[in-house]
Coordinates of C-alpha atoms in Angstrom, one line a residue:
Chain Q
M846 CA 155.1 142.7 109.6
K847 CA 152.3 141.8 112.1
D848 CA 150.2 144.4 110.4
L849 CA 150.6 142.6 107.1
L850 CA 149.8 139.2 108.6
L851 CA 146.1 140.0 109.1
P852 CA 145.4 140.8 105.5
R853 CA 147.2 137.6 104.4
W854 CA 145.1 135.6 106.7
V855 CA 142.0 137.4 105.4
L856 CA 143.2 136.7 101.9
L857 CA 143.8 133.0 102.6
L858 CA 140.4 132.7 104.3
G859 CA 138.8 134.4 101.3
I860 CA 140.5 132.0 98.9
F861 CA 139.4 129.1 101.1
L862 CA 135.8 130.2 101.3
G863 CA 135.8 131.0 97.6
C864 CA 137.0 127.5 96.7
A865 CA 134.5 126.0 99.1
T866 CA 131.7 128.0 97.4
L867 CA 132.9 127.0 94.0
T868 CA 133.1 123.3 94.9
E869 CA 130.1 121.5 93.8
K870 CA 128.0 120.3 96.7
P871 CA 126.7 116.7 96.1
R872 CA 123.1 116.3 97.3
L873 CA 120.3 113.8 96.9
V874 CA 118.0 116.6 95.7
P875 CA 118.6 120.3 94.8
P876 CA 118.4 122.8 97.7
T877 CA 115.4 124.9 98.6
V878 CA 115.1 128.6 99.1
T879 CA 115.9 128.2 102.8
E880 CA 119.2 126.7 101.8
D881 CA 120.1 128.7 98.7
S882 CA 119.6 132.4 99.1
S883 CA 120.3 133.0 95.4
L884 CA 117.0 131.4 94.4
P885 CA 114.3 133.8 93.4
A886 CA 112.0 133.8 96.4
Q887 CA 109.2 135.6 98.2
N888 CA 108.6 135.9 101.9
L889 CA 105.0 135.5 103.0
M890 CA 103.1 135.4 106.2
V891 CA 100.6 132.6 106.2
K892 CA 98.3 132.2 109.2
G893 CA 100.7 134.3 111.2
Q894 CA 103.8 132.2 110.4
P895 CA 106.6 133.2 108.0
L896 CA 107.0 131.2 104.8
R897 CA 109.5 131.5 102.0
V898 CA 108.5 130.3 98.6
H899 CA 110.3 129.9 95.3
V900 CA 108.8 132.3 92.7
K901 CA 109.3 133.1 89.1
T902 CA 107.6 135.8 87.2
F903 CA 107.2 136.7 83.5
G904 CA 106.0 139.9 81.9
N905 CA 105.0 143.4 83.0
P906 CA 103.8 143.7 86.6
A907 CA 101.4 146.4 85.4
N908 CA 99.5 143.8 83.4
P909 CA 96.7 141.7 85.0
V910 CA 98.1 139.0 87.2
F911 CA 98.0 135.3 86.1
F912 CA 98.7 132.9 89.0
V913 CA 99.9 129.4 87.8
M914 CA 100.3 126.8 90.5
P915 CA 102.1 123.5 89.9
G916 CA 100.4 120.3 90.9
S917 CA 101.7 117.6 93.2
L918 CA 104.9 115.7 92.3
S919 CA 105.9 118.8 90.4
D920 CA 107.6 122.2 90.7
L921 CA 107.4 125.2 88.6
R922 CA 110.1 123.9 86.2
V923 CA 107.7 122.5 83.6
Y924 CA 105.2 125.2 84.2
Q925 CA 107.6 127.9 82.9
I926 CA 106.0 127.1 79.6
F927 CA 103.3 129.5 80.7
A928 CA 105.8 132.3 80.0
S929 CA 104.1 132.5 76.6
F930 CA 101.3 134.4 78.3
Q931 CA 103.5 137.3 79.3
T932 CA 102.7 139.5 76.3
S933 CA 99.4 140.5 77.9
L934 CA 99.5 139.1 81.5
F935 CA 101.9 139.2 84.4
V936 CA 102.6 135.5 84.9
V937 CA 103.4 134.5 88.5
L938 CA 104.5 130.9 89.2
W939 CA 105.4 129.6 92.6
D940 CA 106.0 126.4 94.4
Q941 CA 103.6 126.1 97.3
A942 CA 104.8 125.3 100.8
G943 CA 106.5 121.9 101.0
Q944 CA 106.8 121.6 97.2
G945 CA 109.5 122.2 94.7
L946 CA 112.2 124.5 95.9
S947 CA 110.0 126.2 98.5
E948 CA 110.4 126.0 102.2
R949 CA 109.8 122.6 103.9
V950 CA 107.3 122.9 106.8
P951 CA 105.7 120.4 109.2
A952 CA 102.6 118.5 108.2
S953 CA 100.5 120.7 110.4
R954 CA 101.2 123.6 108.0
L955 CA 100.3 121.7 104.9
D956 CA 96.6 121.3 105.5
F957 CA 94.1 122.7 103.0
D958 CA 93.4 125.8 105.1
H959 CA 97.1 126.7 105.0
M960 CA 97.3 126.1 101.2
V961 CA 94.4 128.4 100.6
E962 CA 95.7 131.1 102.9
E963 CA 99.0 130.9 101.1
I964 CA 97.3 131.8 97.8
R965 CA 95.7 134.7 99.7
A966 CA 99.1 135.9 100.9
M967 CA 100.5 135.7 97.4
K968 CA 97.6 137.8 96.1
Q969 CA 98.2 140.4 98.7
V970 CA 101.8 140.7 97.4
Y971 CA 101.3 140.6 93.6
S972 CA 97.7 141.8 93.1
P973 CA 96.3 143.4 96.2
S974 CA 93.6 145.4 94.6
Q975 CA 92.6 143.5 91.5
P976 CA 91.3 140.0 91.0
V977 CA 93.7 137.4 89.5
R978 CA 93.5 134.8 86.8
L979 CA 94.1 131.6 88.8
L980 CA 95.2 128.3 87.3
G981 CA 95.8 125.0 89.2
H982 CA 96.6 121.6 87.9
S983 CA 95.7 118.3 89.6
W984 CA 96.1 118.9 93.4
S985 CA 96.7 122.6 93.0
A986 CA 93.4 122.8 91.0
V987 CA 91.7 121.7 94.2
F988 CA 93.4 124.5 96.1
A989 CA 92.5 126.9 93.4
G990 CA 88.8 125.8 93.7
L991 CA 88.9 126.1 97.5
Y992 CA 90.4 129.6 97.2
A993 CA 87.7 130.7 94.7
A994 CA 85.0 129.4 97.1
R995 CA 86.5 131.2 100.1
Y996 CA 87.5 134.4 98.3
P997 CA 85.3 134.6 95.2
A998 CA 86.0 138.3 94.6
D999 CA 89.7 137.6 94.4
V1000 CA 89.4 135.6 91.2
S1001 CA 88.1 136.7 87.8
H1002 CA 89.0 133.6 85.8
L1003 CA 89.4 130.1 87.4
I1004 CA 91.2 127.5 85.3
L1005 CA 91.2 124.0 86.7
L1006 CA 93.3 121.4 84.9
E1007 CA 92.0 118.0 85.9
P1008 CA 91.3 118.3 89.6
I1009 CA 90.0 115.3 91.4
G1010 CA 86.4 115.3 92.3
F1011 CA 85.5 118.0 94.8
Y1012 CA 83.6 115.5 97.0
S1013 CA 84.4 111.9 97.8
E1014 CA 81.3 110.4 96.1
A1015 CA 82.8 111.4 92.7
M1016 CA 85.8 109.2 93.4
K1017 CA 83.9 106.0 94.0
G1018 CA 84.6 104.7 90.5
D1019 CA 87.9 103.7 89.0
Q1020 CA 89.4 107.2 89.3
A1021 CA 91.5 106.2 92.2
Q1022 CA 92.5 102.7 91.0
I1023 CA 96.0 101.8 91.8
N1024 CA 98.3 99.0 90.8
L1025 CA 100.8 98.0 93.5
F1026 CA 102.3 95.3 91.3
T1027 CA 104.2 97.6 89.0
V1028 CA 107.9 97.1 88.8
G1029 CA 108.4 100.7 89.9
Y1030 CA 106.3 100.3 93.0
L1031 CA 107.9 97.0 94.0
D1032 CA 111.3 98.6 93.6
M1033 CA 110.1 101.3 95.9
A1034 CA 108.8 98.8 98.4
W1035 CA 112.1 97.0 98.5
S1036 CA 114.2 100.1 99.0
G1037 CA 111.5 101.7 101.2
G1038 CA 111.6 98.6 103.4
K1039 CA 115.1 99.6 104.2
G1040 CA 113.8 102.9 105.5
A1041 CA 115.5 106.2 104.8
A1042 CA 112.8 109.0 104.9
V1043 CA 114.1 110.6 108.0
D1044 CA 114.5 114.1 106.6
H1045 CA 113.1 116.1 103.7
D1046 CA 116.0 115.4 101.4
S1047 CA 115.7 111.7 101.6
L1048 CA 111.9 111.8 101.6
D1049 CA 111.8 114.0 98.5
F1050 CA 114.4 111.8 96.9
Q1051 CA 112.3 108.6 97.4
T1052 CA 109.1 110.4 96.4
L1053 CA 110.7 111.3 93.0
S1054 CA 110.3 107.6 92.1
M1055 CA 106.5 108.1 92.1
L1056 CA 106.8 110.0 88.9
R1057 CA 107.8 106.8 87.2
S1058 CA 106.1 104.2 89.4
K1059 CA 103.0 103.8 87.2
V1060 CA 100.9 103.0 90.3
R1061 CA 98.1 105.3 88.9
N1062 CA 97.4 105.2 85.2
F1063 CA 96.6 108.8 84.1
F1064 CA 98.4 108.5 80.9
K1065 CA 97.8 108.0 77.2
D1066 CA 100.4 105.2 77.0
I1067 CA 101.6 104.0 80.4
D1068 CA 104.5 102.1 78.7
N1069 CA 105.8 105.4 77.3
L1070 CA 105.4 108.0 80.0
P1071 CA 105.5 111.6 78.9
E1072 CA 108.4 113.6 80.2
W1073 CA 107.7 115.7 83.3
P1074 CA 110.8 117.8 84.1
V1075 CA 111.2 118.7 87.8
W1076 CA 113.9 119.9 90.1
R1077 CA 112.4 118.6 93.3
V1078 CA 109.1 117.1 94.4
G1079 CA 107.6 117.5 97.9
G1080 CA 107.1 114.2 99.6
L1081 CA 105.5 115.3 102.9
A1082 CA 103.1 117.7 101.2
L1083 CA 101.6 115.0 98.9
M1084 CA 101.4 112.4 101.7
T1085 CA 99.7 114.9 104.0
W1086 CA 97.1 116.0 101.4
E1087 CA 96.3 112.4 100.5
A1088 CA 96.0 111.4 104.1
L1089 CA 93.6 114.3 104.7
L1090 CA 91.2 112.9 102.1
L1091 CA 90.7 109.6 104.0
K1092 CA 88.8 108.7 107.1
N1093 CA 89.2 105.2 108.3
G1094 CA 90.9 104.3 105.1
V1095 CA 88.1 105.4 102.7
W1096 CA 87.6 108.7 100.8
D1097 CA 85.6 111.0 103.0
Y1098 CA 85.9 114.7 102.1
D1099 CA 83.7 117.5 100.7
F1100 CA 85.2 120.6 99.1
R1101 CA 81.9 121.8 97.6
P1102 CA 80.9 124.5 100.2
G1103 CA 81.2 127.9 98.6
L1104 CA 81.8 126.7 95.0
N1105 CA 78.2 127.4 94.1
Q1106 CA 78.7 131.1 95.0
F1107 CA 81.6 131.7 92.7
G1108 CA 80.5 134.1 90.0
G1109 CA 83.6 134.4 87.9
A1110 CA 84.5 132.5 84.7
V1111 CA 85.4 128.8 85.0
L1112 CA 87.2 126.6 82.6
L1113 CA 87.7 122.9 83.5
V1114 CA 90.1 121.1 81.3
G1115 CA 90.1 117.3 81.1
S1116 CA 92.2 115.1 78.9
E1117 CA 91.2 112.4 76.6
Y1118 CA 92.8 109.5 78.4
S1119 CA 92.9 110.3 82.2
P1120 CA 90.3 108.7 84.4
I1121 CA 89.6 112.2 85.7
G1122 CA 89.5 113.6 82.2
A1123 CA 86.9 115.5 80.3
S1124 CA 83.9 113.2 80.8
F1125 CA 84.7 113.0 84.6
Q1126 CA 85.0 116.8 84.8
T1127 CA 81.7 117.2 82.9
Q1128 CA 79.8 114.8 85.1
W1129 CA 81.1 115.6 88.6
N1130 CA 82.9 119.0 88.8
K1131 CA 81.2 121.3 86.2
P1132 CA 77.8 121.1 88.0
L1133 CA 79.4 122.6 91.1
F1134 CA 79.7 126.0 89.5
P1135 CA 76.1 127.1 88.8
A1136 CA 76.8 130.8 89.4
A1137 CA 79.8 131.0 87.0
T1138 CA 79.5 133.7 84.5
P1139 CA 79.6 132.9 81.7
P1140 CA 78.5 129.3 82.4
A1141 CA 81.3 126.9 83.4
Q1142 CA 82.8 125.1 80.5
V1143 CA 84.8 121.9 80.0
Y1144 CA 87.5 121.6 77.4
K1145 CA 88.4 118.2 76.2
L1146 CA 92.1 118.0 75.5
E1147 CA 92.6 115.4 72.8
D1148 CA 95.6 113.1 72.5
S1149 CA 96.7 113.7 76.0
G1150 CA 96.7 112.3 79.5
H1151 CA 97.1 114.0 82.9
R1152 CA 100.5 115.4 82.0
M1153 CA 98.9 117.7 79.5
L1154 CA 101.6 120.4 79.5
T1155 CA 104.1 118.1 77.9
E1156 CA 101.6 115.9 76.0
N1157 CA 99.6 118.5 74.1
W1158 CA 100.8 122.0 75.0
A1159 CA 99.7 123.5 71.7
D1160 CA 96.0 122.8 72.1
L1161 CA 96.1 123.5 75.8
E1162 CA 97.7 126.9 75.3
T1163 CA 95.2 127.8 72.7
A1164 CA 92.2 126.7 74.8
I1165 CA 93.4 128.8 77.8
K1166 CA 94.3 131.8 75.8
T1167 CA 90.9 131.7 74.2
F1168 CA 89.2 131.4 77.6
L1169 CA 91.2 134.3 78.9
G1170 CA 90.8 136.4 75.8
V1171 CA 94.4 137.0 75.3
P1172 CA 96.4 136.7 72.1
Chain I
M621 CA 112.2 90.7 77.5
K622 CA 108.8 89.4 78.6
P623 CA 107.8 89.3 82.2
L624 CA 108.6 86.0 83.9
L625 CA 105.3 86.2 85.8
S626 CA 102.1 87.9 84.9
A627 CA 102.5 90.2 87.9
H628 CA 105.8 91.3 86.3
T629 CA 107.7 90.5 89.4
L630 CA 108.8 87.4 91.1
F631 CA 110.5 87.8 94.4
L632 CA 112.7 84.8 94.8
V633 CA 114.5 84.3 98.0
C634 CA 116.9 81.5 98.5
L635 CA 117.8 81.2 102.1
L636 CA 120.7 78.8 102.1
G637 CA 121.9 77.6 105.4
I638 CA 125.4 76.1 105.3
G639 CA 126.5 74.1 108.3
P640 CA 127.5 72.4 110.1
G641 CA 126.2 73.6 113.3
L642 CA 128.0 73.0 116.5
S643 CA 126.4 69.7 117.0
A644 CA 127.8 66.5 115.6
Q645 CA 124.6 65.4 113.8
P646 CA 123.1 68.3 111.9
D647 CA 119.9 68.0 109.9
W648 CA 118.8 69.5 106.6
S649 CA 115.6 71.5 106.2
L650 CA 114.1 73.1 103.2
Q651 CA 111.8 76.1 103.6
V652 CA 109.6 77.7 101.1
M653 CA 108.3 81.1 102.2
L654 CA 105.7 83.3 100.6
S655 CA 106.0 86.5 102.4
A656 CA 105.2 90.2 102.2
R657 CA 108.0 92.5 103.1
S658 CA 105.7 95.3 102.5
W659 CA 102.1 94.9 101.5
L660 CA 101.6 93.1 98.2
S661 CA 105.3 92.6 97.5
L662 CA 105.8 88.8 97.4
E663 CA 108.7 86.6 98.1
I664 CA 109.2 83.0 97.6
D665 CA 111.9 81.7 99.9
A666 CA 113.7 78.4 99.8
E667 CA 115.7 77.7 102.9
L668 CA 118.2 75.0 103.1
K669 CA 119.6 74.8 106.6
L670 CA 122.2 72.7 108.2
I671 CA 121.5 73.0 111.9
D672 CA 121.3 70.6 114.6
T673 CA 117.8 69.6 115.6
T674 CA 118.6 66.3 117.3
R675 CA 119.2 68.2 120.5
Y676 CA 116.1 70.2 120.0
S677 CA 115.3 70.2 123.7
G678 CA 118.8 70.4 124.7
S679 CA 120.9 73.4 125.6
F680 CA 121.3 75.0 122.2
R681 CA 121.4 74.5 118.4
S682 CA 123.1 76.8 116.0
G683 CA 124.3 77.2 112.5
L684 CA 125.5 79.4 109.8
V685 CA 122.7 81.0 107.8
V686 CA 123.3 82.3 104.3
P687 CA 120.1 83.7 102.8
V688 CA 120.2 84.9 99.2
F689 CA 117.4 87.2 98.0
L690 CA 116.8 87.8 94.3
I691 CA 114.2 89.8 92.5
V692 CA 113.5 88.7 89.0
Q693 CA 111.8 91.4 86.9
D694 CA 111.1 91.9 83.3
Q695 CA 114.2 94.1 83.1
G696 CA 116.3 91.2 84.3
W697 CA 117.8 90.5 87.7
D698 CA 117.6 94.0 89.0
T699 CA 117.7 93.3 92.8
W700 CA 119.6 90.9 94.9
E701 CA 120.4 90.5 98.5
F702 CA 122.9 88.3 100.3
N703 CA 123.0 87.7 104.0
L704 CA 125.6 86.0 106.0
G705 CA 124.5 85.3 109.5
W706 CA 124.8 83.1 112.6
R707 CA 121.7 81.6 114.2
Q708 CA 121.6 80.2 117.7
I709 CA 118.7 78.8 119.5
L710 CA 119.0 78.7 123.3
T711 CA 116.7 76.7 125.5
G712 CA 115.6 78.9 128.3
A713 CA 113.6 76.5 130.3
D714 CA 112.0 73.1 129.9
L715 CA 108.6 73.3 131.7
G716 CA 107.6 69.8 131.0
W717 CA 104.6 70.2 128.7
T718 CA 106.4 73.2 126.9
V719 CA 109.8 74.5 126.1
W720 CA 110.9 78.1 126.2
N721 CA 113.5 79.0 123.6
L722 CA 115.3 82.0 122.5
D723 CA 116.0 82.0 118.8
A724 CA 118.6 84.6 118.0
E725 CA 120.3 85.5 114.6
A726 CA 122.7 88.2 113.6
G727 CA 124.3 88.8 110.3
L728 CA 125.8 91.0 107.6
Q729 CA 123.8 92.0 104.6
I730 CA 124.9 93.2 101.2
S731 CA 122.3 94.1 98.5
H732 CA 122.0 95.7 95.1
Q733 CA 119.2 97.3 93.3
S734 CA 119.0 99.0 89.9
Q735 CA 115.9 101.2 89.7
N736 CA 114.5 104.5 88.4
L737 CA 116.7 106.5 90.8
G738 CA 119.9 104.7 89.9
Q739 CA 121.9 101.9 91.3
F740 CA 122.3 101.2 95.0
F741 CA 124.8 98.8 96.6
N742 CA 124.2 98.6 100.3
L743 CA 126.2 97.2 103.2
G744 CA 124.3 96.6 106.4
G745 CA 123.4 94.2 109.1
Y746 CA 120.5 92.7 110.9
F747 CA 119.7 91.2 114.3
R748 CA 116.8 89.1 115.0
V749 CA 115.6 87.7 118.4
A750 CA 112.5 85.7 118.9
P751 CA 111.5 84.2 122.2
E752 CA 109.2 81.2 121.6
L753 CA 107.2 78.7 123.3
R754 CA 106.9 75.1 121.9
W755 CA 104.7 72.2 122.7
D756 CA 103.3 69.3 120.7
G757 CA 104.9 70.5 117.5
I758 CA 103.4 74.0 117.8
S759 CA 105.3 77.1 118.5
L760 CA 104.4 80.7 119.3
S761 CA 107.1 83.4 119.1
L762 CA 107.6 87.2 119.3
P763 CA 110.1 88.1 116.6
L764 CA 111.9 91.4 117.0
V765 CA 114.1 92.4 114.1
W766 CA 116.5 95.3 113.6
K767 CA 117.9 95.9 110.1
T768 CA 120.3 98.7 109.4
Q769 CA 122.3 100.0 106.5
W770 CA 125.8 101.3 107.2
L771 CA 127.1 102.4 103.7
T772 CA 125.5 102.7 100.3
N773 CA 127.3 103.1 97.1
Y774 CA 125.0 105.1 94.9
T775 CA 125.2 105.9 91.2
P776 CA 122.4 108.3 90.1
S777 CA 120.4 107.6 87.0
A778 CA 120.4 110.0 84.0
W779 CA 116.9 111.0 85.1
V780 CA 118.1 112.0 88.6
R781 CA 121.0 113.9 87.0
S782 CA 118.5 115.8 84.9
T783 CA 116.8 117.1 88.1
F784 CA 120.0 119.1 88.8
E785 CA 120.1 120.7 85.3
D786 CA 119.0 124.3 84.8
Y787 CA 118.9 124.8 88.5
P788 CA 117.6 128.4 89.0
G789 CA 119.9 129.3 91.9
S790 CA 123.6 130.2 91.7
A791 CA 124.8 127.4 94.0
A792 CA 127.0 124.8 92.3
I793 CA 125.3 121.5 93.0
S794 CA 125.6 118.0 91.7
P795 CA 123.8 114.7 92.6
S796 CA 125.3 112.7 95.4
E797 CA 127.4 109.8 94.1
G798 CA 129.7 107.2 95.6
W799 CA 129.7 106.0 99.2
L800 CA 126.9 107.6 101.2
V801 CA 125.5 107.1 104.7
F802 CA 121.8 106.9 104.9
N803 CA 120.1 106.9 108.3
A804 CA 118.3 103.7 107.5
N805 CA 117.1 101.6 110.3
L806 CA 114.1 99.3 110.1
L807 CA 112.5 97.8 113.2
Q808 CA 110.1 94.9 113.0
A809 CA 108.0 93.4 115.7
G810 CA 105.3 90.8 115.6
L811 CA 103.9 87.4 116.3
G812 CA 105.0 84.1 114.9
F813 CA 103.3 80.7 114.7
S814 CA 104.5 77.4 113.4
A815 CA 102.9 74.0 113.4
S816 CA 104.1 70.6 112.5
L817 CA 101.7 69.0 110.1
A818 CA 101.5 65.2 109.9
D819 CA 105.3 64.9 110.3
I820 CA 105.9 66.1 106.8
G821 CA 106.9 69.6 107.6
H822 CA 106.2 72.9 109.4
L823 CA 103.8 75.6 108.5
L824 CA 105.2 79.1 109.4
I825 CA 103.3 82.3 109.8
E826 CA 104.6 85.5 111.2
G827 CA 103.9 89.2 110.8
G828 CA 103.5 92.4 112.6
W829 CA 104.5 96.1 112.7
Q830 CA 107.5 97.7 111.1
G831 CA 108.8 101.2 111.0
T832 CA 111.8 103.5 110.7
P833 CA 112.6 105.5 113.8
G834 CA 112.5 109.2 113.1
S835 CA 110.7 108.9 109.8
L836 CA 108.8 111.9 108.7
L837 CA 106.0 109.6 107.6
G838 CA 103.9 107.9 110.3
G839 CA 101.6 104.9 110.1
F840 CA 100.1 104.4 106.7
D841 CA 101.3 107.7 105.2
G842 CA 104.4 106.2 103.7
M843 CA 102.7 103.5 101.7
A844 CA 102.7 105.7 98.6
I845 CA 106.5 105.3 98.5
G846 CA 106.6 101.7 99.6
E847 CA 107.0 102.2 103.3
W848 CA 104.4 100.0 104.8
P849 CA 103.7 99.8 108.5
F850 CA 103.3 96.1 108.6
W851 CA 105.0 93.0 107.4
G852 CA 104.2 89.3 107.1
R853 CA 105.5 86.0 106.1
L854 CA 103.9 82.7 105.3
G855 CA 106.0 79.6 104.8
W856 CA 106.5 75.9 104.7
R857 CA 109.5 74.2 106.1
Q858 CA 110.4 70.7 104.9
S859 CA 112.9 68.8 107.0
F860 CA 115.2 66.1 105.8
S861 CA 116.7 64.3 108.7
K862 CA 119.9 63.1 107.2
G863 CA 122.6 63.6 109.6
F864 CA 126.2 63.4 108.3

């Protein structure tokens, strides 16, 4: 009988563990790749330290690689719309460190140098011998530009969807205007005053509110915000990046070095309604790419604000496909 | 519904003190506070207290403090806070030209907020201690405040629920719901000043630093999500010396 007891205990243990696995685990935010091994992920080495990022790919790996990087307050969920490029390109989407469902790391590993080297590590995995088509949106467009400046031979086509100005003088206008009297922000101030951002789950949970706080008006109609589906945003990453732009409380940064050496193709996309839209990109960012071949161009996305993927995808997709020369 | 104020939001705080205190002859006072819990978020307080001030330089004064905090927004009354506390002022020493007091207050706090993330019903507590020096109708104090949440009943919004849909992993997950424990402690420290003006009332100013121990965001980094590193209050207290 004793011999039979062990299998029973094993069976009971298996049933218990099975039930525990099947039971839904309530959380403030969905788990990242370090908590859920079933998520599609890629292990990288960035500046000598391991990093695990959430990755999704579309298409044939033999095709030219098209890197798509989500912006801040985002993850790759909404960017999966770029799957439509898979007929002729191998589309690689990933959440950068500290964002989306990728690993959470300390602020010291979220500086601009780490973000650029992370792109380098991804290229070594997915396209080690050929240049990539690289697309960034908003904050990730800044990282894409920095990458192209540091590793110009790695990028054949650079697509920047509404980056901020690549130097602080460009942001002296009303581009950074904020309204701290919005209902959404005051709600955050009240709940934030009670303090809860003591771990990444609670911080990312609170940061999710920023998507609807309306503190910055980058929209066509701020009273009817366009949808922006996410699984999880990265609070510490965004706070770290924004803090790095400031010195003594004012904008003081310069991302221009090396941009003038980039000789690939450059497409800047600016929307009709965003304060960093088409006219801003034309005035401040386009002149930074004098060596681009063919000359850098700005596409004005009509009837859209900063959330251009959900506001006017049809025109955006056409513009990018035309630029990349793919059907 | 149109906003009640052009700034969309009116923070209305009614601090109602219900006595009597331990003294036989309590006084009423009405206090209007314009304060910033976090930068640019405004409050208007009205404080009606029933505490003994007749023995101001005596051994102590005390009273029940019942502050009510309401936020009126264009969506309606989406936030309220109710405190039930006990305040006691102890005289530490009478130095002749000045009096050293210890103003202490502790209480329970319940609050509710309906916002983008869902609905929060919080149970917590607070403790405030403020050593102060008084002379000729002027006081200087060093307020130290500890606010903590013990339990929160949370109902996620449809939007938060949507962030769990189509999750690309195989783990079965769902948004937290029901009674939760947030590690939520807020510490405040600062300076306070009050002055009696022409015997018609008191001007109150206080402010200083605030922070959450163990927060991932230091200093000014949390301002984007409403966690400001400083706080301030500006108020006017009107006393009505009607003992009963």
